Amino acid sequence: MRPPETIEEELEIIAQALDAGIDPFPPKKPPSRIAKLALGWFMVIMMVSWVSQLLYRYVG
């Protein structure tokens, strides 16, 4: 399916979705605690990795 080129085409697609019972604008979900924790640990591991690579280059 190609993207709509005019506003009228986009409004028609939204109207069809509403007629089919599909909510084209669902409410935004709040971020979960587990996702925040996983992202935080990932960033910590990446930073430790970068620092260790720099230290290995300049010290070793």
CSV table of N, CA, C and O in Angstrom, one decimal, residues 4-5 9 11 13-16 20-24 28-29 31 33-34 36-37 41-45 49 52 58 60:
chain,number,residue,atom,x,y,z
A,4,PRO,N,-0.5,7.9,1.6
A,4,PRO,CA,-1.4,8.9,1.0
A,4,PRO,C,-0.6,10.1,0.5
A,4,PRO,O,0.3,10.6,1.1
A,5,GLU,N,-1.1,10.7,-0.6
A,5,GLU,CA,-0.5,11.9,-1.2
A,5,GLU,C,-1.2,13.2,-0.8
A,5,GLU,O,-0.6,14.2,-0.8
A,9,GLU,N,-7.0,11.8,1.0
A,9,GLU,CA,-6.7,10.3,1.0
A,9,GLU,C,-6.4,9.8,2.4
A,9,GLU,O,-6.9,8.8,2.8
A,11,LEU,N,-7.5,11.2,5.2
A,11,LEU,CA,-8.8,11.2,6.0
A,11,LEU,C,-9.7,10.0,5.6
A,11,LEU,O,-10.3,9.5,6.5
A,13,ILE,N,-8.6,7.1,4.7
A,13,ILE,CA,-8.0,5.9,5.3
A,13,ILE,C,-8.3,5.9,6.8
A,13,ILE,O,-8.7,4.8,7.4
A,14,ILE,N,-8.3,7.0,7.5
A,14,ILE,CA,-8.7,7.1,8.9
A,14,ILE,C,-10.2,6.7,9.1
A,14,ILE,O,-10.5,6.0,10.0
A,15,ALA,N,-11.0,7.2,8.2
A,15,ALA,CA,-12.4,6.9,8.2
A,15,ALA,C,-12.7,5.4,8.1
A,15,ALA,O,-13.5,4.8,8.8
A,16,GLN,N,-11.9,4.8,7.1
A,16,GLN,CA,-12.1,3.3,6.9
A,16,GLN,C,-11.6,2.6,8.2
A,16,GLN,O,-12.2,1.6,8.6
A,20,ALA,N,-13.9,0.1,10.6
A,20,ALA,CA,-13.6,-1.3,10.8
A,20,ALA,C,-13.4,-1.5,12.3
A,20,ALA,O,-13.1,-2.7,12.7
A,21,GLY,N,-13.4,-0.5,13.1
A,21,GLY,CA,-13.3,-0.7,14.6
A,21,GLY,C,-11.8,-0.6,15.0
A,21,GLY,O,-11.5,-1.0,16.1
A,22,ILE,N,-11.0,0.0,14.2
A,22,ILE,CA,-9.6,0.1,14.6
A,22,ILE,C,-9.3,1.5,15.1
A,22,ILE,O,-9.8,2.5,14.4
A,23,ASP,N,-8.7,1.7,16.2
A,23,ASP,CA,-8.4,3.0,16.8
A,23,ASP,C,-7.1,3.4,16.1
A,23,ASP,O,-6.0,2.9,16.4
A,24,PRO,N,-7.1,4.4,15.2
A,24,PRO,CA,-5.9,4.9,14.6
A,24,PRO,C,-4.9,5.6,15.5
A,24,PRO,O,-3.8,5.8,15.2
A,28,LYS,N,-1.0,6.4,24.5
A,28,LYS,CA,0.4,6.1,24.6
A,28,LYS,C,0.6,5.3,26.0
A,28,LYS,O,0.0,5.7,27.0
A,29,LYS,N,1.3,4.2,25.9
A,29,LYS,CA,1.6,3.4,27.1
A,29,LYS,C,2.7,4.0,27.9
A,29,LYS,O,3.7,4.5,27.3
A,31,PRO,N,6.1,4.1,30.1
A,31,PRO,CA,7.2,3.2,30.0
A,31,PRO,C,7.2,2.3,31.3
A,31,PRO,O,6.9,2.8,32.4
A,33,ARG,N,8.9,-0.1,34.2
A,33,ARG,CA,10.0,-0.1,35.1
A,33,ARG,C,11.1,-1.0,34.6
A,33,ARG,O,12.3,-0.7,34.7
A,34,ILE,N,10.7,-2.2,34.1
A,34,ILE,CA,11.7,-3.1,33.6
A,34,ILE,C,12.5,-2.6,32.4
A,34,ILE,O,13.7,-2.7,32.3
A,36,LYS,N,13.0,0.6,31.7
A,36,LYS,CA,13.9,1.6,32.1
A,36,LYS,C,15.2,1.0,32.7
A,36,LYS,O,16.3,1.5,32.5
A,37,LEU,N,15.0,0.0,33.6
A,37,LEU,CA,16.1,-0.7,34.2
A,37,LEU,C,17.0,-1.3,33.2
A,37,LEU,O,18.3,-1.2,33.3
A,41,TRP,N,21.0,-0.3,32.5
A,41,TRP,CA,22.1,-1.2,32.7
A,41,TRP,C,22.9,-1.4,31.3
A,41,TRP,O,24.1,-1.5,31.3
A,42,PHE,N,22.1,-1.4,30.2
A,42,PHE,CA,22.8,-1.4,28.9
A,42,PHE,C,23.7,-0.2,28.7
A,42,PHE,O,24.8,-0.4,28.3
A,43,MET,N,23.2,1.0,29.1
A,43,MET,CA,24.1,2.2,28.9
A,43,MET,C,25.3,2.1,29.9
A,43,MET,O,26.4,2.5,29.4
A,44,VAL,N,25.1,1.6,31.1
A,44,VAL,CA,26.3,1.5,32.0
A,44,VAL,C,27.3,0.5,31.4
A,44,VAL,O,28.5,0.8,31.4
A,45,ILE,N,26.9,-0.6,30.9
A,45,ILE,CA,27.8,-1.6,30.3
A,45,ILE,C,28.5,-1.0,29.1
A,45,ILE,O,29.7,-1.2,28.9
A,49,SER,N,32.5,-0.4,28.8
A,49,SER,CA,33.2,-0.9,27.6
A,49,SER,C,34.1,0.1,26.9
A,49,SER,O,35.2,-0.1,26.6
A,52,SER,N,37.0,1.2,29.1
A,52,SER,CA,38.1,0.1,29.1
A,52,SER,C,38.8,0.1,27.8
A,52,SER,O,40.0,-0.1,27.8
A,58,TYR,N,45.5,3.6,25.5
A,58,TYR,CA,46.5,4.6,25.9
A,58,TYR,C,47.4,4.2,27.0
A,58,TYR,O,48.5,4.7,27.2
A,60,GLY,N,48.0,0.6,27.7
A,60,GLY,CA,48.7,-0.7,27.3
A,60,GLY,C,49.6,-0.6,26.2
A,60,GLY,O,50.2,-0.1,25.4
